[in-house]
Each structure stands twice: as structure tokens, then as C-alpha cells.
Coordinates of C-alpha atoms in Angstrom, one line a residue:
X172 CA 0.0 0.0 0.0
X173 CA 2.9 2.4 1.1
X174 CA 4.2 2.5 -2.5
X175 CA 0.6 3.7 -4.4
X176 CA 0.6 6.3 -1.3
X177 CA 3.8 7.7 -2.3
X178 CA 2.8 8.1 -5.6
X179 CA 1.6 12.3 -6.1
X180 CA -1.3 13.1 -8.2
X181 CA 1.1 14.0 -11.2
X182 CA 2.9 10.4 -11.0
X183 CA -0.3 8.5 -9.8
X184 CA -2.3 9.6 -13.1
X185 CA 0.7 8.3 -15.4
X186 CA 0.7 5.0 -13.3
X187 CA -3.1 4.7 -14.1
X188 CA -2.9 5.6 -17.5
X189 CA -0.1 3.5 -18.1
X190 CA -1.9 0.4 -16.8
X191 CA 0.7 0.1 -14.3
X192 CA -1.9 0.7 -11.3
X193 CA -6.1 0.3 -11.1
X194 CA -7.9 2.9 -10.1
X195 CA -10.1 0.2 -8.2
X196 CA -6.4 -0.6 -5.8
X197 CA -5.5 3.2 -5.1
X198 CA -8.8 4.0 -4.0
X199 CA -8.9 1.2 -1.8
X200 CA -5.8 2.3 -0.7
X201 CA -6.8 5.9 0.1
X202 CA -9.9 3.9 1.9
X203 CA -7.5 2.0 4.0
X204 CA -5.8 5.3 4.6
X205 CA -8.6 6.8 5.6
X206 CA -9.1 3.9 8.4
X207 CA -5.7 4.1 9.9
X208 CA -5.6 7.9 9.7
X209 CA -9.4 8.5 11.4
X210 CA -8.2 9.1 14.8
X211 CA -6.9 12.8 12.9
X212 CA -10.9 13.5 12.8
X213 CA -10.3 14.6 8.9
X214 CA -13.3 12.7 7.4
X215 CA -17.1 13.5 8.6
X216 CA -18.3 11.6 5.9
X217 CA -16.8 8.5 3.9
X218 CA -18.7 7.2 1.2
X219 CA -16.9 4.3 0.3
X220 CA -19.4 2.2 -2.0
X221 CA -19.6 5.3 -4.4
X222 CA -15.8 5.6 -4.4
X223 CA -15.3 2.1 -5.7
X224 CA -18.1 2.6 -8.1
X225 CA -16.3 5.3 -9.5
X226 CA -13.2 4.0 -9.6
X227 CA -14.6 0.6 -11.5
X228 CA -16.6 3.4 -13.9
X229 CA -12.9 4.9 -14.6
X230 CA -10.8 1.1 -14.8
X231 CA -13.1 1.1 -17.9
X232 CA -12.2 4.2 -19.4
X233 CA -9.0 3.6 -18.6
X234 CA -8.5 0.2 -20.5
X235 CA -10.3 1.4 -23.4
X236 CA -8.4 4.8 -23.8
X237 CA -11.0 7.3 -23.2
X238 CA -9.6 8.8 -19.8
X239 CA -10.1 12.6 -19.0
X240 CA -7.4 14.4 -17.2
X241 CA -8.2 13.4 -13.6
X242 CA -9.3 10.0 -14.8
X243 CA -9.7 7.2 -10.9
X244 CA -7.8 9.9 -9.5
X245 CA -9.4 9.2 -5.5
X246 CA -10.0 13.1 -3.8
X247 CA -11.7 14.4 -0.5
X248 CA -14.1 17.1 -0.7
X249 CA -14.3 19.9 1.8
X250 CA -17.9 20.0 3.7
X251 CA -18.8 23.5 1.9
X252 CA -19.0 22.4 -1.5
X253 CA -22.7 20.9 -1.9
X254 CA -22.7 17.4 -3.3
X255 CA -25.4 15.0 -4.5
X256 CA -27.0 12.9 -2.6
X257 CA -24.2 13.0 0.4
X258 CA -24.6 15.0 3.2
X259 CA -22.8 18.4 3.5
X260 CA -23.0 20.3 6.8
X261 CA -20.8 23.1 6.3
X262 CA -19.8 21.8 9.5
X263 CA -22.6 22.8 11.9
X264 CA -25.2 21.7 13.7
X265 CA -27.7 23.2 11.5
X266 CA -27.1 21.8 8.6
X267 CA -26.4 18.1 10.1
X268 CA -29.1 16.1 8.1
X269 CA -29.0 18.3 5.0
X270 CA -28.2 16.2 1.6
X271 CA -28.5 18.1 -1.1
X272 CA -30.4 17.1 -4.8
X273 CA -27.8 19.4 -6.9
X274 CA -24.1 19.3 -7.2
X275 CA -21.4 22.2 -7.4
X276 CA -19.8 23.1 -10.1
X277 CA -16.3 23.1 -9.0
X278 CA -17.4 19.2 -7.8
X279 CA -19.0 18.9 -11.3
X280 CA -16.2 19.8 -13.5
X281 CA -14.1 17.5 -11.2
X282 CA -16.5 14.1 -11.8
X283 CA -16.6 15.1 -15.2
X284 CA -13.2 14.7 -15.6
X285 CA -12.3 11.7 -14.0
X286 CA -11.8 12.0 -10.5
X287 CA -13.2 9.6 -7.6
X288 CA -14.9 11.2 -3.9
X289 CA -13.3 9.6 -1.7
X290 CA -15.8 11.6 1.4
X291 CA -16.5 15.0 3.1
X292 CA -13.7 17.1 4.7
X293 CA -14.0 18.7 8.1
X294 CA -13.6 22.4 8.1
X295 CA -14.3 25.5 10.7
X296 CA -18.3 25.9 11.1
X297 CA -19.3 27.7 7.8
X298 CA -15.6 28.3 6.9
X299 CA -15.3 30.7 9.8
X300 CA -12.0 30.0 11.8
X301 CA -8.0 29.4 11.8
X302 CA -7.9 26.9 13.8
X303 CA -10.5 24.3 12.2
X304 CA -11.8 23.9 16.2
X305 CA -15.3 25.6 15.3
X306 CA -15.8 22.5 13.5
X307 CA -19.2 21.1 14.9
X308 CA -18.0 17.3 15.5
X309 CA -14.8 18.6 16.9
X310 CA -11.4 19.7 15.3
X311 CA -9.5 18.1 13.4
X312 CA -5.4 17.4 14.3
X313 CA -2.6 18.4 12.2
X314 CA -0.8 14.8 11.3
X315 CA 2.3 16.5 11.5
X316 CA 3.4 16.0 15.0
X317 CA 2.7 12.6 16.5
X318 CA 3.2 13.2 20.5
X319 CA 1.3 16.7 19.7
X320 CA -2.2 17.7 19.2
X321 CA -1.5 20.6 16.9
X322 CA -4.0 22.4 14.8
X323 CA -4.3 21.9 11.0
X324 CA -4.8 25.5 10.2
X325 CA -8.7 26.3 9.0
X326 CA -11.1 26.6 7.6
X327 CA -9.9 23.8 5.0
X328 CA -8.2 22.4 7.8
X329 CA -9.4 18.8 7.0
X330 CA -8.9 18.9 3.7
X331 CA -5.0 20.1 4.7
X332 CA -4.9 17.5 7.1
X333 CA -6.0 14.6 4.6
X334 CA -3.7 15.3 2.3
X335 CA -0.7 15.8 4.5
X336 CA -1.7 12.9 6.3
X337 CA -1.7 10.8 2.5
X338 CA -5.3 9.5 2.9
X339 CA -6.8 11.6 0.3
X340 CA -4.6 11.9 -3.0
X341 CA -5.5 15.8 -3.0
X342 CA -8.5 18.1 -2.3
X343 CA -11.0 20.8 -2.6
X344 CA -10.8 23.9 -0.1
X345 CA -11.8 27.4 -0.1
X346 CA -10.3 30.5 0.8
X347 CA -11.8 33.8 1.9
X348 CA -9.3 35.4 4.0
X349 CA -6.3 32.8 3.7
X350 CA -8.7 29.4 4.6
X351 CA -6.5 27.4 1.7
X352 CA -3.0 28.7 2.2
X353 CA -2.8 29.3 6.3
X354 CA -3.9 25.4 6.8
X355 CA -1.6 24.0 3.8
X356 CA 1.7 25.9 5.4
X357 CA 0.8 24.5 8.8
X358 CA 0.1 21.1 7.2
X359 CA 3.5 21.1 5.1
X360 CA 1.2 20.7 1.2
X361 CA 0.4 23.3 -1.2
X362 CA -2.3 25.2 -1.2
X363 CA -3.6 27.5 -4.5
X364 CA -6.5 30.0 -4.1
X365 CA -6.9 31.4 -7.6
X366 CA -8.1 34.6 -9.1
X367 CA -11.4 35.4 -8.1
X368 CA -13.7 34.8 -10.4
X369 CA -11.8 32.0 -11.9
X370 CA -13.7 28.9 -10.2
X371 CA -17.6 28.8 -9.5
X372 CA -18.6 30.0 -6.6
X373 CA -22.4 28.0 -7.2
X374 CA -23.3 25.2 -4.9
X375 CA -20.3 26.1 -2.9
X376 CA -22.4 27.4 1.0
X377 CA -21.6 30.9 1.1
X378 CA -19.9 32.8 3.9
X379 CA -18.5 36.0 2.0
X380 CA -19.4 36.3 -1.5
X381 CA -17.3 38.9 -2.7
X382 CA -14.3 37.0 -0.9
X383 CA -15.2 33.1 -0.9
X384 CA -13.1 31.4 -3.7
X385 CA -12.3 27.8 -4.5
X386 CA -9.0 26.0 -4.6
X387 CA -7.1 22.7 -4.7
X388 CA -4.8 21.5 -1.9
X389 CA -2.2 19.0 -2.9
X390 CA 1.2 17.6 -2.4
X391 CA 3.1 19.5 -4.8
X392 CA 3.0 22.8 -7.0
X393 CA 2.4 20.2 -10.2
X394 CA -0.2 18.6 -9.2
X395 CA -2.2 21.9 -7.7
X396 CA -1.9 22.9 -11.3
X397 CA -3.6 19.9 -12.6
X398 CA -6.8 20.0 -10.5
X399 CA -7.0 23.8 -11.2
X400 CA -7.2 22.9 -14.5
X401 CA -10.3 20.4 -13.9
X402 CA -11.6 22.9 -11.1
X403 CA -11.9 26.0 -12.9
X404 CA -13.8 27.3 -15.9
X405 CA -16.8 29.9 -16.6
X406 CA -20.3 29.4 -15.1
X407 CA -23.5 31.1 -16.3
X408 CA -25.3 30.3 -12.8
X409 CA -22.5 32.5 -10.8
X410 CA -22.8 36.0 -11.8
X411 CA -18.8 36.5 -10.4
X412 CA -17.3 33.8 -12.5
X413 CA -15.0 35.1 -14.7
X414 CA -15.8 34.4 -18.9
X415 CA -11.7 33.8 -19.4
X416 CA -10.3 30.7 -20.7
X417 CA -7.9 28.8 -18.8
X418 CA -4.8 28.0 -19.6
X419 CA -3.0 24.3 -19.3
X420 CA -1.3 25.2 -16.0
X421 CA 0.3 21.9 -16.9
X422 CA 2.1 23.9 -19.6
X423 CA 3.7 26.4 -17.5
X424 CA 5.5 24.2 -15.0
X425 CA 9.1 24.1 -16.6
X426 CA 9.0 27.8 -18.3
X427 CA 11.6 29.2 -15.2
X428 CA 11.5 32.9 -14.1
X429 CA 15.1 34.3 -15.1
X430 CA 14.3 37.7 -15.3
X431 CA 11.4 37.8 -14.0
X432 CA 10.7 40.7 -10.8
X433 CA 9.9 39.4 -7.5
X434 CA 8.8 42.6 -4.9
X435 CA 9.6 42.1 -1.2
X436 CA 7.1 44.0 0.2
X437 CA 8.4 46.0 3.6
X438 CA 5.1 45.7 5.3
X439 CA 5.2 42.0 5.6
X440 CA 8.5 41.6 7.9
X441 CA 7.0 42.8 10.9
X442 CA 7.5 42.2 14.6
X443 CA 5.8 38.6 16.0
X444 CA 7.1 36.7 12.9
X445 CA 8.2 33.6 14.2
X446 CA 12.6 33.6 13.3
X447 CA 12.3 30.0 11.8
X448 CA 9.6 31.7 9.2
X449 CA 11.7 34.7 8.4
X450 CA 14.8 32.5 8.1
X451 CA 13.4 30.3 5.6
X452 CA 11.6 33.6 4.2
X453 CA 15.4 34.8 3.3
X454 CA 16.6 31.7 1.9
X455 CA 13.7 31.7 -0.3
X456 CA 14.5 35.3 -1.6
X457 CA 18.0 34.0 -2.5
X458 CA 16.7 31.1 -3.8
X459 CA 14.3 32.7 -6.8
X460 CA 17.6 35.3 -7.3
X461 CA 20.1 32.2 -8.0
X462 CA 17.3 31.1 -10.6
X463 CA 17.4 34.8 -12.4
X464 CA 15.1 36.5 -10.6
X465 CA 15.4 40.1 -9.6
X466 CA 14.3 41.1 -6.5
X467 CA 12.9 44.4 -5.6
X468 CA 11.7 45.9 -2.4
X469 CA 8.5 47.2 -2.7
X470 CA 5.4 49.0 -0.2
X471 CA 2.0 47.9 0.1
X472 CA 1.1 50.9 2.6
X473 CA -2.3 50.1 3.5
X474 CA -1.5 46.2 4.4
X475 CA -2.0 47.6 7.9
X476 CA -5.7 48.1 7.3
X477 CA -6.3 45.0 5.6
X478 CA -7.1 42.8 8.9
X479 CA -9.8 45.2 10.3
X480 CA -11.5 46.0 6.4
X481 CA -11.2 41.7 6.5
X482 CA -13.5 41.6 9.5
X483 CA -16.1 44.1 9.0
X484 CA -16.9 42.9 4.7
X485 CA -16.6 39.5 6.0
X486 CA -19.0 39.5 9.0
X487 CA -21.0 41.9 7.3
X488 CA -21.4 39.2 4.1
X489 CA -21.8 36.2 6.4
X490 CA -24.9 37.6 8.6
X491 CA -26.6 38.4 5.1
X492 CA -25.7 34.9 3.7
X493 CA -26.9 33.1 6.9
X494 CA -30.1 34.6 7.6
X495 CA -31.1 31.6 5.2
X496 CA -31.0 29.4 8.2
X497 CA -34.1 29.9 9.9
X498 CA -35.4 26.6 10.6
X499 CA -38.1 27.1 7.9
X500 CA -36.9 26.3 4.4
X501 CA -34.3 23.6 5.2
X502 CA -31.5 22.4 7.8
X503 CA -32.5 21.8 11.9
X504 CA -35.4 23.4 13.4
X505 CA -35.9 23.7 16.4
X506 CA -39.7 23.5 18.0
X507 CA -41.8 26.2 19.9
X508 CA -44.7 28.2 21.0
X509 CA -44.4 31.2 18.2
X510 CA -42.6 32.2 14.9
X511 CA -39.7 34.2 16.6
X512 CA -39.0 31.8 19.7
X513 CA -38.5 29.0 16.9
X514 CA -35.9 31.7 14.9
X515 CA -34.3 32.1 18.4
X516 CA -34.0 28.4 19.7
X517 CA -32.9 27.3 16.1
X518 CA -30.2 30.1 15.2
X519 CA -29.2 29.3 19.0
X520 CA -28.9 26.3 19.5
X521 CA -28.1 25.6 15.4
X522 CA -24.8 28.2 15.1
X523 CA -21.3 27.6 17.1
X524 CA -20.1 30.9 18.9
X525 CA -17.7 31.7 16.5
X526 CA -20.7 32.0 13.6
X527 CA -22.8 33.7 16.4
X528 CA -19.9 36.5 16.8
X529 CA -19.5 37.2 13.4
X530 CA -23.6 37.1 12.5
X531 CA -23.6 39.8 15.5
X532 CA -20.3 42.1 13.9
X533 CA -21.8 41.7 10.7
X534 CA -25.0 42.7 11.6
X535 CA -24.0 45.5 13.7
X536 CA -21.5 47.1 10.6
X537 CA -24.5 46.7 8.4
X538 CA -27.2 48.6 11.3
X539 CA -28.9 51.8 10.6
X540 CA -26.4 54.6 11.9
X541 CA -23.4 52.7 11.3
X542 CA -23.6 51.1 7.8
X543 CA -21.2 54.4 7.0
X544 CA -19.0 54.5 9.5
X545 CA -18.1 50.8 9.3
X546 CA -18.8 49.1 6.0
X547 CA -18.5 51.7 3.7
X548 CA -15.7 53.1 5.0
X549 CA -13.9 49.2 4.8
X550 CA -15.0 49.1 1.1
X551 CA -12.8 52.0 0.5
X552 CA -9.9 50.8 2.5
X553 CA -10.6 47.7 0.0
X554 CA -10.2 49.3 -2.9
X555 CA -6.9 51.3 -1.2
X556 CA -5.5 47.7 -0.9
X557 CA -6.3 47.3 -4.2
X558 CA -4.6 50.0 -5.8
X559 CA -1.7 49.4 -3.9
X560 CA -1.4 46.1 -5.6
X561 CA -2.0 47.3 -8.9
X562 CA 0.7 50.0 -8.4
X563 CA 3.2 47.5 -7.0
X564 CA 2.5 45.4 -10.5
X565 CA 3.2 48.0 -12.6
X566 CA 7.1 47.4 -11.2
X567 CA 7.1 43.7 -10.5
X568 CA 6.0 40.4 -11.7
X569 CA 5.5 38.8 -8.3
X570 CA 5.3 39.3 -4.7
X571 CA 6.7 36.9 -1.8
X572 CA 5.8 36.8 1.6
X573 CA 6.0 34.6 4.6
X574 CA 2.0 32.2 4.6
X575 CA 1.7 32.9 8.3
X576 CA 3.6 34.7 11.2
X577 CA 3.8 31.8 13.1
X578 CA 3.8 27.4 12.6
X579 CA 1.3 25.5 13.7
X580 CA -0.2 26.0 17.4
X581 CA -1.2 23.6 19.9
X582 CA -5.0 22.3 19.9
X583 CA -6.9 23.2 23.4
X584 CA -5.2 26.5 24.3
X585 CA -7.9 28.8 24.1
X586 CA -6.6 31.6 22.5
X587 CA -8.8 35.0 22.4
X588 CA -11.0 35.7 18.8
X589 CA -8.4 38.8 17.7
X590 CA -5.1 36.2 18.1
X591 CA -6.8 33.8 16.0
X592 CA -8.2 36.4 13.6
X593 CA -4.0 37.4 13.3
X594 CA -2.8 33.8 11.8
X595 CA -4.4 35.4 8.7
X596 CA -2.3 38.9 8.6
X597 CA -0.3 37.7 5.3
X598 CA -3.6 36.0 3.5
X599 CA -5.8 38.5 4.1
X600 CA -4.9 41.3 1.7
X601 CA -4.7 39.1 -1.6
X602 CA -8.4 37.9 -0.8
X603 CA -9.5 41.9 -0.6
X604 CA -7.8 42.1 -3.8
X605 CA -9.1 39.2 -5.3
X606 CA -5.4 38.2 -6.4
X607 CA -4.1 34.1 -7.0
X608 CA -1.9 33.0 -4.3
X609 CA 0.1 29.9 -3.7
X610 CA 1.6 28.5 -0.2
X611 CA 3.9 25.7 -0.5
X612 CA 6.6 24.2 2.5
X613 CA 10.0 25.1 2.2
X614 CA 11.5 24.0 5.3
X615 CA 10.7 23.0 9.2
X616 CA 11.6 24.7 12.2
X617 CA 13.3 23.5 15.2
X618 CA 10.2 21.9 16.1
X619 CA 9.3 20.1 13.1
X620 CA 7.0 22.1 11.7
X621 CA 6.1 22.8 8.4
X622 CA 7.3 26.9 7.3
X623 CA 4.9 28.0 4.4
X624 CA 5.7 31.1 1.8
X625 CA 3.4 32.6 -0.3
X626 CA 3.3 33.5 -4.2
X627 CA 0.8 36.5 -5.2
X628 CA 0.3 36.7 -8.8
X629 CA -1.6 39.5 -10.8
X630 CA -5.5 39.1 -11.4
X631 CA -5.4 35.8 -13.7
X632 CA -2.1 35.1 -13.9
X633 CA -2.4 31.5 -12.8
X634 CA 0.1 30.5 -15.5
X635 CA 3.1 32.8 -14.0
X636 CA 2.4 32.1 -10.8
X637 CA 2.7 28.2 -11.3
X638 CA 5.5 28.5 -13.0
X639 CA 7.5 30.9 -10.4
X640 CA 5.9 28.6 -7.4
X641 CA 7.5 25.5 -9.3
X642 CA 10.8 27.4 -9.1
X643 CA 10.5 27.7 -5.5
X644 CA 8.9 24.1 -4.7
X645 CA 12.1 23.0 -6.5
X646 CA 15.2 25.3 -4.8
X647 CA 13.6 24.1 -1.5
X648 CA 13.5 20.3 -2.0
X649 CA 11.1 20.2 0.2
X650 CA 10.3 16.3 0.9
X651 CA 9.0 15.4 4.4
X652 CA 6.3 13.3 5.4
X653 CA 4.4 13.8 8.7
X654 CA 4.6 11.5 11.4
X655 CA 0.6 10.9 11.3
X656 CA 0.8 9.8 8.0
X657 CA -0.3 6.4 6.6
X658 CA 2.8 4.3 5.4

């Protein structure tokens, strides 16, 4: 079993269509993994008689030579993307018995093209958390560390943990302030949140829509390219997705970046960065410059602002998008006397106190009396951020920064909501800006942990940015395997 487990998405999908391996034996594999890995808490749903029905559906196509790019390739799904017919519960309590009749798109394009649901992904409670400890059936641990219970990161934090932990081959997440790229640089994978616009947002469960984008997590910078490829594409039922045509990231891999410009911005070598992160953050700058790269310092002067504009939009979004949940059209309800005690007891006893706090934030930014003082006023700082990034373009190809200020923390150490909220300092402006970033691991530090850096890339510039993250993925030789992982 160990040696179809060390195969990567890339390698596993040339074994397959090679005949060398059956889709049918690394599913069952990834099923097996899934066993010996459950104590992680990754998985809340496994559906392992539709897994090997798939992957017997795509043993066909692959003897008779009509495979599609992902074709018996076995995945996880994160709990926010709505799936046929298996339960998705966004990870609360009020959504605990909802199975939906539609699929998403992003899932969609993925079945169409091959690949094999392994299950349903733990996450933070409607995507809302860094920590993956809102999570409604508990959190989920970070297979890194085996004598330590140490957070995957979140919201995709079982999707980061699944893959780290080599018992699903790659997965879906989504990132609205960082919720791909903070959980994969805890988790040691990579972790791509594209342009938005580029991937669907339909049938995903909304928590920010002008934030919430969709993204793969996987092993290496390669194979992130080749489920973007599946994931991504223009949608008529999302009015955000973006009518562009992909490119074959695949083709971009090997292009190099000699002369390319990478901006160091100032702003993101602050105090409280962990000195494991900035001295991996150094050696990746000298890195990209042996490859040809020139590197430039640069200023993004409103990065400051970008945390509190973060958690005003967000909120703001999120108590609009979950006023939904009221017990009447769908999800739990809770019994009693009159129409508002039922809203009460169900919201209540439905939402986790982190969605409670940010339903109360959001609706208090979006209240008569303070709609201009608050959310207006964040939208501008927005679109400040944004410039700032557009300007900083107009003098370099790329920008580098550490993923997070810190590694991964210890489960079960309560820390206050504004700490948490700061694992996402580095993540956060890129989502205001609706830019494509990419974390990837590039070293441990004295602990063991995994040490992210992030990529930015212009609007739609997934092709450059795959090809500069490659260069990076490749300086750094980056090759551990966590202790919690199947063998």
C-alpha cells in the first residue's frame, strides 16, 4: 500500500494511464488510509461504496483509452461544497441532516473529468476560523506531530490534514481570507487559491461572496496545477465567474523565471514573525535570485488596514448569507410556541459561537447609523489595498511573503478571537484584492513544523504564478512526510 501512497497526483495519473496501477487498488488504498488515519478526525463523511463505483466506472475508461485528465484519480471534498446525494454540513449543527439534490460546479467539472470522492472534509463551522476547532464534531489534528495535538490550520483544515496525512490523494478547499493557504503551510502541502472569479462559486455554502473562492490542496506545485485545470472554468449560474479561458497550467511548469521581478514587500517583515519563518523567508529570496530572478523591495502601505477591512466585509457578508438558516426552508429546526422563539431556539442552539460572533459584527456594521462608519468606510480601505497592488504590479511580476507569522499551534489553548483572527495577517490582503496566491513548504523549524511562503500573482495570472511557485517548490526540495501519516 505504502508505494501507491507515495505516488503524487502528477505520478499517480501516469501509473493509471499507463496500466501500471487500477484505479479500483489506489482507491482502496486511500480507503484503508482513511481507516488508519481517522483518529486525525479529517473525514465527517466517507462514502466508500460510491468511491469504488467510480473508480470501477474509470478502470473502464482507462483500458479502453478514453480517460479525462483526472481520470480514478481518489479526492476528498471539503464540507462547503454541496454534493449530491451526500450530506454536507458546512460543519454545523444546522445543517447536520441536509443532503442536497444538486451538485457544485467546481465538484461537477471534477466528476466530469475523472476524478473519484473519496468523502466530506471537516472544516471551521461555515468556513469561519484558523484553527479548524469551530468545526461542529470537533477539530480536526494536524498529522504533523505525532506526541502533539497541533492544529491543521482552517477553515480547509481537514482537507490540509487529509492530504498531509496521504489519505486523500488531493483536495477541494476554499479560501476567503487565507482558509487554503494558512492550513496547507501548517500542514506542510500546497495550497492554491486562484483569481477570483476563476472557479464557480455556485453550490459552494456561502460565507463571503465577494471573498469566498475555491481552490485545490495537494502535495506539490504540479499537481495543484492539474486539478485547477479540472476545477476552474466559466459558469452562467454565478454572476462573479469570470468568462476567461484557462490556460493548461500543466504547460507552464518548466518555463523558469530568469528575469522575472519578485517585490519584497516592507510591510510583511513585521514584529511577531516567528525567526524560523523569516529565516526560511530569506533563503527563499536567494533562492528565486540564483534562478534569475530580480528582486525588488517594494510597499503595500495600507497592508495595515487590511485585517480590520477583513473583518467588517466578512462578517458583514456572512450575517446576510446566513439569515437563510431559519429553521423554515431547510437544515434543523428547532420546536416552539411562536414564529420568533422558533428563529431564536434554532439560530441558537443551530450556530457555534464563533458564527454567532460574526452574524452579531456583521450585523452591527450593516445597522442603521453605522452602515457608513463601518462598512462603507472598509470598502474603501478595500479598494486602497487594491490599488496598492496594482501599483506595486506595474514594477514587479510577483510578490513573496511569509504564509503565516507563526507554525502551527497547539490544539486546546484557548486563545482570544483577535489572536486567531491574526494567523491570517499575510492571506488577508490578496483575498481583498481578489489576487491568486500559492503557499507551498520550504523548510521546518526547530520543532518540526512545516514553514509556508506565499506566491501573489496579478489578477489571472495563474500561469506565472505556477511556474514561479514551481521554481521555489524546486530550490527548496522540500520532501518530508508527517509523522501521522499512513505508510
Amino acid at each position: 500500500m505504502s508505494e501507491l501512497l507515495d505516488l503524487n497526483l502528477v505520478e499517480a495519473s501516469k501509473a493509471l494511464k499507463n496500466k501500471e496501477i487500477s484505479s479500483l487498488e489506489l482507491t482502496k488504498a486511500y480507503l484503508k488510509s482513511i481507516s488508519d488515519t481517522s483518529s486525525l478526525g479529517a473525514y465527517l463523511e466517507i462514502v466508500e461504496d460510491k468511491a469504488i463505483s467510480m473508480a470501477k466506472e474509470s478502470d473502464k475508461k482507462l483500458i479502453d483509452g478514453t480517460a479525462r485528465p483526472l481520470e480514478g484519480i481518489p479526492i476528498g471534498i471539503k464540507d462547503m461544497f454541496c454534493t449530491k446525494d451526500i450530506k454536507t454540513t458546512a460543519s454545523s449543527k444546522i445543517l447536520e441532516n441536509f443532503i442536497p439534490t444538486y451538485e457544485s460546479t467546481v465538484t461537477q467539472n471534477l466528476w466530469n473529468d475523472g476524478a473519484v470522492i473519496l468523502g466530506k472534509l471537516s472544516c471551521d463551522e461555515f468556513a469561519m476560523g484558523s484553527s479548524n476547532e469551530t468545526a461542529a464534531k470537533g477539530n480536526v489534528i494536524n498529522p504533523w506531530l505525532k506526541n502533539k495535538k497541533m492544529s491543521p490550520g482552517g477553515s480547509s483544515g481537514g482537507s490540509a490534514a487529509a492530504v498531509a496525512a496521504r489519505s486523500a490523494l488531493a483536495a477541494t478547499g476554499t479560501d476567503t481570507g487565507g482558509s487554503i493557504r494558512q492550513p496547507a503551510a501548517f500542514c506542510g502541502i500546497t495550497g492554491l487559491k486562484p483569481t477570483y472569479g476563476r472557479c464557480s462559486r455556485w453550490g459552494i455554502v456561502a460565507f463571503s461572496s465577494s471573498l469566498d473562492q475555491a481552490g485545490p490542496l495537494t502535495r506539490t506545485v504540479s499537481d495543484a496545477a492539474l486539478m485547477l485545470n479540472s476545477m476552474a472554468g466559466y459558469d452562467q449560474k454565478d454572476s462573479t465567474s469570470a468568462n476567461l479561458k484557462m490556460p493548461d497550467l500543466m504547460d507552464y511548469l518548466d518555463k523558469g523565471i530568469k528575469g522575472k521581478k519578485i517585490g519584497i514587500p516592507k510591510e510583511y517583515t513585521q514584529d511577531g514573525i516567528s525567526e524560523d519563518i523569516v529565516k526560511f523567508y530569506e533563503k527563499s529570496i536567494d533562492w528565486l535570485r540564483d534562478e534569475g530572478a530580480e528582486i525588488i523591495p517594494v510597499s503595500l502601505p495600507h497592508t495595515k488596514y487590511a485585517l480590520p477591512a477583513y473583518y467588517i466585509i466578512a462578517p458583514a457578508e456572512a450575517s446576510s448569507n446566513l439569515a437563510r438558516y431559519d429553521g423554515v426552508r431547510y437544515g434543523a429546526r428547532q420546536e416552539a410556541s411562536s414564529l420568533d422563539e422558533m428563529y431564536e431556539l434554532t439560530r441558537g442552539n443551530g450556530f457555534g459561537d464563533e458564527v454567532k460572533r460574526r452574524i452579531m459584527i456583521g450585523t452591527y456594521v450593516l445597522s442603521s447609523g453605522y452602515y457608513d462608519a463601518y462598512y462603507l468606510k472598509a470598502q474603501k480601505v478595500r479598494r486602497l489595498i487594491k490599488e496598492d497592488f496594482e501599483n506595486v504590479y506595474k514594477k514587479v511580476d510577483y510578490i513573496l511573503t511569509p504564509s503565516t507569522p507563526t507554525t502551527s499551534f497547539e490544539l486546546g489553548k484557548k486563545q482570544d478571537p483577535l489572536t486567531m483572527y491574526l494567523n491570517d495577517i499575510f492571506t488577508v490582503p490578496a483575498s481583498l484584492a481578489g489576487l491568486p496566491g500559492i503557499s507551498l513548504p520550504v523548510g521546518l523549524d526547530k520543532s518540526g513544523l512545516p514553514i509556508g511562503i506565499q506566491l501573489i500573482a496579478n489578477s489571472f495570472d495563474e500561469p506565472g504564478l505556477i511556474s514561479t511557485a514551481r521554481v521555489l517548490e524546486m530550490s527548496a526540495g522540500f520532501n518530508f512526510i508527517a509523522d501521522g501519516a499512513a505508510k
